[in-house]
């Protein structure tokens, strides 16, 4: 695929992690490590290992490999042929020991997890930026009151600090799961043709152990060729994390609407409208995140792979996993940028509360009044005040003009009938808990 | 939806967990527990709590509630109205204290997690059956040799014991994650209108603690109204577990093909063909599992819920979660039945190996010969033997008739050229590790 | 599944179309029609046909059939057994001719399309309501100016009439495709065990013709047991139509935000906040529509059904199709209600334009000025005016205070610099074309 | 994305259609055509149009454009900036008229449909190959009998000719819909900032008409910026067509199993097993097709784009559409190769029927016997014969050894009890109808 077609859903770091170069390097690394491990155990001569390990990435032509991969439904076969030819060119004998005891999927799966390990580093970095930015925003705006909004309608107040902490909590939880999924999925694949390492005779386990050590990868309990659950969990965790990013991005994009304008990212311009400032960061985050659920479904639906190596499900995985992780990385980078540069407008937030003329405090009034004057009387008084607010009059004054209601309220109640600061409940307790303070 | 339309993708236990009765009972339980908690803190009178807690499920008409739920986009509103009316009927005063300080989502989300807790019990039970059956099968067939099959073609041998252990390993890992996701998602939802518990003033946190205790649910760090990640993780884990089930079911269905017939479930009949024995259990498992990836995608795509309560994403969740968990439960029950009753035919397995006339041992011969006689000579000799096997002649005999090849083989090699038992590598080591022995 | 769990994503009409009763009635109708057709051709005795056709829906217990369907992976087998028993109870001989020459899938697929035909009637009706409402709104508001909004930011004006016509155009196109997909998918399934009608010998085609006529269903060129493309197209068209509904619903929900309030549905209340008016109709439309993409993916992924009848893909279809059509029907009903009751506020719309202080006309000024005074000079002048608007001053006045800019503008330009009515381009031409006027 | 990561799910033709070069060429073509159209109407000077139209693809650096596209959430802005700079370099004045009256989405959407038109040509060609190959196979094997298989178990016979015709019918129907969707989606996008062409004043419609003619694209009734239904239908039709391909590919892969071997593609080798012949073409077809359902879901879920231009849904589309069409093209190319080279083994097919020992004719015997000797007696006799067949004895002989059964059968029945050719029903009628003969 092209730079332009994917540009809004990937990043340079992700493109690099899943580039032809990275894939070839990882495959080369696998074969070299395998040769060294086998030489140490005595399965192949040291000289063969040296010859195999001396072949560099430059010996391979990604386009040529891609060009013949379809004929065998795997890039491993033309890759191994290229490697064998390159080894033979320097040591005919050594060519007999290339890829010994391994199967195509050993090299493609292990190469994939090596690419994933690289991608994860980039993800760790962008996620850390988001965490730092949100922690700062939440702390700075611990007491910045704003409207809560439910079903896109004004609700009693909350704080921007709690809102930021809510995003942070969700992003922290979901990234923790994603990191764990990386830990569990990034492991050696090595089982040979049928997953028994039979071709290595009694040395299979020992070769596997050394190979894992060479590649600095954990050794699983058994080869996992047709059991894709660890990768499935990784892709699924991308989906959940991307979903949490999308939630935050949508909130910010909504807050940045011209009519609301309570928070805004610097954003981007328009090709035609000089006045425009678009939520470009949120848009890229949302676009990138929107790809992931479908990719998760594709991966999960492809898990039912036949016997020891499937025909179909497996072969779609490279592109699906790369797309899922890249899109997640793109969403993560975009939201980090948004939060690092977010401008919050506390005045505008307070004004939006005032613009409701107190109507959002109707719940509070209702709860105060119902026990004293009964549900029906309270409902009548509050409805009157709500209607007044809708006409642009004051909710509080209208309510207090109702003698029954007025009589049931304390002085404290009367003074805080429309005070957002007095109606925040446990907002700051929750904020601290979410921040892990 | 009807019994008939869903019958192949749910079970009676799952239908019960997500029935109208279960939902109403959970909502009733939430409101009663809330009232009791509030009474203990002194937010409402003890008498009100007693009146509220006395209302049973019979006071509600699920169909009537459903009939008006669309008007407010939540069943909570007609439910609370029904509850209020039922309380008022016995204690007018108490009706003022119904649902106090809570919001619609508090009752629907908490009811949902209570239903999930019930569903999980059924899942635990069916999963345990599968684990026991697979452990038994793997142990019984530790040395039952069979063809491995890659891309649906015969490969060097494996054992049915390892195959069963592979299914077990994947199902164990994925269920462990699912169980953890249940643990993390099944928690109290209680935040009031805006997620601050403001309506309860200084008593909010205390009420929340008591409410959680009443319901025997963990108390989260903060209300999670618009942050759906824990439920998303649960749904996603259903997808991964269901994918692992589908893999096992597909394998068994393929083994049960008439032309292969190496393993079979008792299966089901046909409406018209007296001779048929269909893989009904595998089919139900596959059908049920096939629903889940799309449901996962739906859930993940719906996570970007606006502000403190979304308009759209949230309201589709009950049906999506119920469908995902029910389908997973159905798949789990079906595969448990399959493995508990699976008949394995070791003779047929061994015959399938023999039917390849030794061709599947070509890899082995190649690896033995290449270091001695060179890759090209080895390839020629092996190709001849493979061609012979394709004509129905013996691979081993043809190979040994080639003097160069014969000369390079030891006596041991010669005797085991077509012996599956001698070419199992680390199969049993892997099997033991997968079983956690 | 329960009434409560599905209530926001289905309607009573859809629940009825996909009820146990409807499914049983359709299956009964198929078997009766088959018997009559076979009797006319002489394949079975007239008396047997009469006995079979006399069995009514009451003879069946949906729950009992569901209870045993899993054992054979189809409800058809217990259904046919029940039918056979019911026939035998009145005419032992006739029981030999029940379901003759048909296969399970003949009865379940044909029953399904009969249910679909019923559901389609309800869809036609709600869609017609939407069309009428949108046509009226578009005509009434042909010249009601409002902000266009791109990336959620204010853009040059449009009309509500064009906006409504845009929704109408999209809904009309997508429903036309859906209706066509219904026309093509609602057809007889009848092929017998292997799709050859072999069991009926030379009479197969004639029986099929008569059966189609009895059921008033088109006869396809051949049985389509494992070729699910027509149903796939139907489900996919549901997805596209639901997507068009979701777009309209999201627009209205955004317009109904308190801070914008340019259009609103009557909406629904809150369980706790007396002042709230929630966009309940849009929310139900969005929630219902949000289910469909995942169901489409499930259906499409299940199309690769093995040979003449699949094991897995097929058996999940009833629930998937029913859910897709029901959700689409629910979305359609909800959006019809929204548009039938939508209140539009032209004053508020005009005020929102004024609130931009002319900034949205920056593009227009730029295009007027660039050819006269050059791109750079024009950009400077416009940028100044945009900055002034952002401070709450007038865009037009600031621009005209720039002598270079002022000099390049005609009198007509000056007077309409901030006039939305003068900057509508071809809006009304497009509106008329979309309405098909 | 890289060559290697996508290689099994795209083709060189598709890569080319959605390459950076193709995208840039299409964007350049749009801007040149726009300038020429505007010059003809007199909106811009002829000289400006000439200057703009003289800029070639070489003036653009795809990587640089990609590098800044994220900042504005569209590649159109850096593209237009590059174009403006290139025009200014030769004619400063002309630069004022670049992209006049258009918006970013006009150029990106129109460029996209131009790329789609190119991709469609490749799809037409591969589909035509498949149609020709299947028509030939169906005709050649009109009377080649084989087992039908339902739920992966042997069923009464069919012909390979009918099987091929079934694939052909489904592929023909679904491609017809896809072609129609291309016809309807490949149309001009041109609406300016808000979709009204206001920036062009009274000339908008005329410019649009000329622009459409220049690009040889149909002119839609109105700009469709936020109404993505025509593209959604295109993507959905890809999903349905790909599903039909997957069904055919799965069937062939199953027929090619070593134990069945009734049909085989030349296939591909293994990196380690010299004897292997893998169904590489079917595997690539299945892998490619498996991506599409998730992409369809992504597209559909992204349709609810806000107002006149969405923030998120839109921006993910390029990659989703390109992936969906490329994968479909890859699946189509793979299946064309499979059917063009498929080897069918009629002897093996007939042998598989014989191997059932007549059991698959149990239905036939049942239908013959039940009317004469009653359902119970018939069932007993048939069950005995089925059991004999399972033991390797003859179904027919066993049945005829039952005097009651034998007495009820005609001479003709007796002679054809196990004859597949005598039990094909309307197979050839259906075959002809599917072929449209």
PDB file of N, CA and C in Angstrom, chain A residues 315-360:
ATOM      1  N   UNK A 315      -2.719 -16.928   6.572  1.00  0.00           N
ATOM      2  CA  UNK A 315      -1.993 -16.160   5.567  1.00  0.00           C
ATOM      3  C   UNK A 315      -2.448 -14.703   5.487  1.00  0.00           C
ATOM      4  N   UNK A 316      -3.573 -14.384   6.109  1.00  0.00           N
ATOM      5  CA  UNK A 316      -4.013 -12.987   6.145  1.00  0.00           C
ATOM      6  C   UNK A 316      -3.478 -12.241   7.357  1.00  0.00           C
ATOM      7  N   UNK A 317      -2.763 -12.924   8.223  1.00  0.00           N
ATOM      8  CA  UNK A 317      -2.449 -12.337   9.524  1.00  0.00           C
ATOM      9  C   UNK A 317      -1.423 -11.214   9.482  1.00  0.00           C
ATOM     10  N   UNK A 318      -0.381 -11.359   8.686  1.00  0.00           N
ATOM     11  CA  UNK A 318       0.654 -10.325   8.704  1.00  0.00           C
ATOM     12  C   UNK A 318       0.035  -8.948   8.480  1.00  0.00           C
ATOM     13  N   UNK A 319      -0.771  -8.865   7.449  1.00  0.00           N
ATOM     14  CA  UNK A 319      -1.331  -7.546   7.127  1.00  0.00           C
ATOM     15  C   UNK A 319      -2.314  -7.091   8.195  1.00  0.00           C
ATOM     16  N   UNK A 320      -3.066  -8.021   8.754  1.00  0.00           N
ATOM     17  CA  UNK A 320      -4.058  -7.635   9.764  1.00  0.00           C
ATOM     18  C   UNK A 320      -3.378  -7.156  11.041  1.00  0.00           C
ATOM     19  N   UNK A 321      -2.402  -7.884  11.487  1.00  0.00           N
ATOM     20  CA  UNK A 321      -1.713  -7.490  12.722  1.00  0.00           C
ATOM     21  C   UNK A 321      -0.968  -6.169  12.507  1.00  0.00           C
ATOM     22  N   UNK A 322      -0.264  -6.060  11.384  1.00  0.00           N
ATOM     23  CA  UNK A 322       0.472  -4.825  11.140  1.00  0.00           C
ATOM     24  C   UNK A 322      -0.485  -3.637  11.093  1.00  0.00           C
ATOM     25  N   UNK A 323      -1.629  -3.828  10.445  1.00  0.00           N
ATOM     26  CA  UNK A 323      -2.594  -2.731  10.353  1.00  0.00           C
ATOM     27  C   UNK A 323      -3.167  -2.385  11.723  1.00  0.00           C
ATOM     28  N   UNK A 324      -3.453  -3.397  12.520  1.00  0.00           N
ATOM     29  CA  UNK A 324      -4.046  -3.143  13.833  1.00  0.00           C
ATOM     30  C   UNK A 324      -3.073  -2.392  14.741  1.00  0.00           C
ATOM     31  N   UNK A 325      -1.834  -2.849  14.751  1.00  0.00           N
ATOM     32  CA  UNK A 325      -0.856  -2.204  15.635  1.00  0.00           C
ATOM     33  C   UNK A 325      -0.494  -0.808  15.094  1.00  0.00           C
ATOM     34  N   UNK A 326      -0.351  -0.688  13.793  1.00  0.00           N
ATOM     35  CA  UNK A 326      -0.022   0.623  13.225  1.00  0.00           C
ATOM     36  C   UNK A 326      -1.132   1.640  13.484  1.00  0.00           C
ATOM     37  N   UNK A 327      -2.351   1.222  13.290  1.00  0.00           N
ATOM     38  CA  UNK A 327      -3.471   2.140  13.520  1.00  0.00           C
ATOM     39  C   UNK A 327      -3.536   2.537  14.985  1.00  0.00           C
ATOM     40  N   UNK A 328      -3.294   1.573  15.847  1.00  0.00           N
ATOM     41  CA  UNK A 328      -3.291   1.884  17.273  1.00  0.00           C
ATOM     42  C   UNK A 328      -2.166   2.858  17.583  1.00  0.00           C
ATOM     43  N   UNK A 329      -1.014   2.629  16.992  1.00  0.00           N
ATOM     44  CA  UNK A 329       0.102   3.555  17.189  1.00  0.00           C
ATOM     45  C   UNK A 329      -0.225   4.942  16.664  1.00  0.00           C
ATOM     46  N   UNK A 330      -0.903   4.993  15.538  1.00  0.00           N
ATOM     47  CA  UNK A 330      -1.277   6.286  14.977  1.00  0.00           C
ATOM     48  C   UNK A 330      -2.281   7.011  15.871  1.00  0.00           C
ATOM     49  N   UNK A 331      -3.243   6.278  16.360  1.00  0.00           N
ATOM     50  CA  UNK A 331      -4.220   6.887  17.274  1.00  0.00           C
ATOM     51  C   UNK A 331      -3.534   7.371  18.541  1.00  0.00           C
ATOM     52  N   UNK A 332      -2.615   6.566  19.023  1.00  0.00           N
ATOM     53  CA  UNK A 332      -1.912   6.913  20.261  1.00  0.00           C
ATOM     54  C   UNK A 332      -1.056   8.167  20.068  1.00  0.00           C
ATOM     55  N   UNK A 333      -0.367   8.233  18.939  1.00  0.00           N
ATOM     56  CA  UNK A 333       0.454   9.417  18.675  1.00  0.00           C
ATOM     57  C   UNK A 333      -0.414  10.661  18.527  1.00  0.00           C
ATOM     58  N   UNK A 334      -1.549  10.505  17.872  1.00  0.00           N
ATOM     59  CA  UNK A 334      -2.415  11.668  17.652  1.00  0.00           C
ATOM     60  C   UNK A 334      -2.985  12.184  18.967  1.00  0.00           C
ATOM     61  N   UNK A 335      -3.435  11.271  19.812  1.00  0.00           N
ATOM     62  CA  UNK A 335      -4.051  11.738  21.061  1.00  0.00           C
ATOM     63  C   UNK A 335      -2.986  12.317  21.994  1.00  0.00           C
ATOM     64  N   UNK A 336      -1.786  11.786  21.943  1.00  0.00           N
ATOM     65  CA  UNK A 336      -0.706  12.381  22.747  1.00  0.00           C
ATOM     66  C   UNK A 336      -0.510  13.838  22.336  1.00  0.00           C
ATOM     67  N   UNK A 337      -0.473  14.082  21.030  1.00  0.00           N
ATOM     68  CA  UNK A 337      -0.332  15.452  20.542  1.00  0.00           C
ATOM     69  C   UNK A 337      -1.486  16.344  20.976  1.00  0.00           C
ATOM     70  N   UNK A 338      -2.672  15.792  20.942  1.00  0.00           N
ATOM     71  CA  UNK A 338      -3.845  16.580  21.347  1.00  0.00           C
ATOM     72  C   UNK A 338      -3.718  17.016  22.797  1.00  0.00           C
ATOM     73  N   UNK A 339      -3.407  16.079  23.676  1.00  0.00           N
ATOM     74  CA  UNK A 339      -3.407  16.420  25.095  1.00  0.00           C
ATOM     75  C   UNK A 339      -2.196  17.267  25.473  1.00  0.00           C
ATOM     76  N   UNK A 340      -1.105  17.080  24.777  1.00  0.00           N
ATOM     77  CA  UNK A 340       0.074  17.901  25.077  1.00  0.00           C
ATOM     78  C   UNK A 340      -0.139  19.372  24.723  1.00  0.00           C
ATOM     79  N   UNK A 341      -1.055  19.631  23.818  1.00  0.00           N
ATOM     80  CA  UNK A 341      -1.229  21.001  23.339  1.00  0.00           C
ATOM     81  C   UNK A 341      -2.613  21.557  23.630  1.00  0.00           C
ATOM     82  N   UNK A 342      -3.391  20.810  24.398  1.00  0.00           N
ATOM     83  CA  UNK A 342      -4.781  21.208  24.595  1.00  0.00           C
ATOM     84  C   UNK A 342      -4.880  22.536  25.361  1.00  0.00           C
ATOM     85  N   UNK A 343      -5.672  23.443  24.824  1.00  0.00           N
ATOM     86  CA  UNK A 343      -5.981  24.675  25.558  1.00  0.00           C
ATOM     87  C   UNK A 343      -7.364  24.565  26.161  1.00  0.00           C
ATOM     88  N   UNK A 344      -7.435  24.788  27.453  1.00  0.00           N
ATOM     89  CA  UNK A 344      -8.697  24.667  28.175  1.00  0.00           C
ATOM     90  C   UNK A 344      -9.170  26.069  28.521  1.00  0.00           C
ATOM     91  N   UNK A 345     -10.467  26.294  28.403  1.00  0.00           N
ATOM     92  CA  UNK A 345     -11.013  27.643  28.657  1.00  0.00           C
ATOM     93  C   UNK A 345     -11.988  27.599  29.827  1.00  0.00           C
ATOM     94  N   UNK A 346     -11.479  27.760  31.052  1.00  0.00           N
ATOM     95  CA  UNK A 346     -12.338  27.652  32.232  1.00  0.00           C
ATOM     96  C   UNK A 346     -13.467  28.682  32.246  1.00  0.00           C
ATOM     97  N   UNK A 347     -13.217  29.858  31.690  1.00  0.00           N
ATOM     98  CA  UNK A 347     -14.283  30.866  31.679  1.00  0.00           C
ATOM     99  C   UNK A 347     -15.452  30.408  30.826  1.00  0.00           C
ATOM    100  N   UNK A 348     -15.101  29.916  29.662  1.00  0.00           N
ATOM    101  CA  UNK A 348     -16.139  29.445  28.759  1.00  0.00           C
ATOM    102  C   UNK A 348     -16.923  28.293  29.400  1.00  0.00           C
ATOM    103  N   UNK A 349     -16.218  27.463  30.139  1.00  0.00           N
ATOM    104  CA  UNK A 349     -16.881  26.340  30.811  1.00  0.00           C
ATOM    105  C   UNK A 349     -17.882  26.848  31.845  1.00  0.00           C
ATOM    106  N   UNK A 350     -17.449  27.837  32.621  1.00  0.00           N
ATOM    107  CA  UNK A 350     -18.337  28.380  33.650  1.00  0.00           C
ATOM    108  C   UNK A 350     -19.525  29.093  32.995  1.00  0.00           C
ATOM    109  N   UNK A 351     -19.243  29.763  31.866  1.00  0.00           N
ATOM    110  CA  UNK A 351     -20.318  30.465  31.170  1.00  0.00           C
ATOM    111  C   UNK A 351     -21.366  29.485  30.647  1.00  0.00           C
ATOM    112  N   UNK A 352     -20.902  28.336  30.180  1.00  0.00           N
ATOM    113  CA  UNK A 352     -21.857  27.338  29.669  1.00  0.00           C
ATOM    114  C   UNK A 352     -22.789  26.869  30.779  1.00  0.00           C
ATOM    115  N   UNK A 353     -22.249  26.772  31.991  1.00  0.00           N
ATOM    116  CA  UNK A 353     -23.106  26.415  33.128  1.00  0.00           C
ATOM    117  C   UNK A 353     -24.126  27.523  33.363  1.00  0.00           C
ATOM    118  N   UNK A 354     -23.634  28.755  33.364  1.00  0.00           N
ATOM    119  CA  UNK A 354     -24.520  29.893  33.612  1.00  0.00           C
ATOM    120  C   UNK A 354     -25.611  29.982  32.553  1.00  0.00           C
ATOM    121  N   UNK A 355     -25.238  29.633  31.327  1.00  0.00           N
ATOM    122  CA  UNK A 355     -26.216  29.725  30.227  1.00  0.00           C
ATOM    123  C   UNK A 355     -27.410  28.805  30.400  1.00  0.00           C
ATOM    124  N   UNK A 356     -27.273  27.807  31.251  1.00  0.00           N
ATOM    125  CA  UNK A 356     -28.441  26.939  31.478  1.00  0.00           C
ATOM    126  C   UNK A 356     -29.414  27.592  32.444  1.00  0.00           C
ATOM    127  N   UNK A 357     -29.060  28.742  32.961  1.00  0.00           N
ATOM    128  CA  UNK A 357     -29.940  29.489  33.880  1.00  0.00           C
ATOM    129  C   UNK A 357     -30.338  28.664  35.092  1.00  0.00           C
ATOM    130  N   UNK A 358     -29.477  27.766  35.456  1.00  0.00           N
ATOM    131  CA  UNK A 358     -29.752  26.986  36.657  1.00  0.00           C
ATOM    132  C   UNK A 358     -30.518  25.702  36.443  1.00  0.00           C
ATOM    133  N   UNK A 359     -30.957  25.477  35.206  1.00  0.00           N
ATOM    134  CA  UNK A 359     -31.806  24.300  34.977  1.00  0.00           C
ATOM    135  C   UNK A 359     -31.125  22.997  35.347  1.00  0.00           C
ATOM    136  N   UNK A 360     -29.808  22.966  35.196  1.00  0.00           N
ATOM    137  CA  UNK A 360     -29.121  21.701  35.486  1.00  0.00           C
ATOM    138  C   UNK A 360     -29.115  21.355  36.975  1.00  0.00           C
TER     139      UNK A 360
END
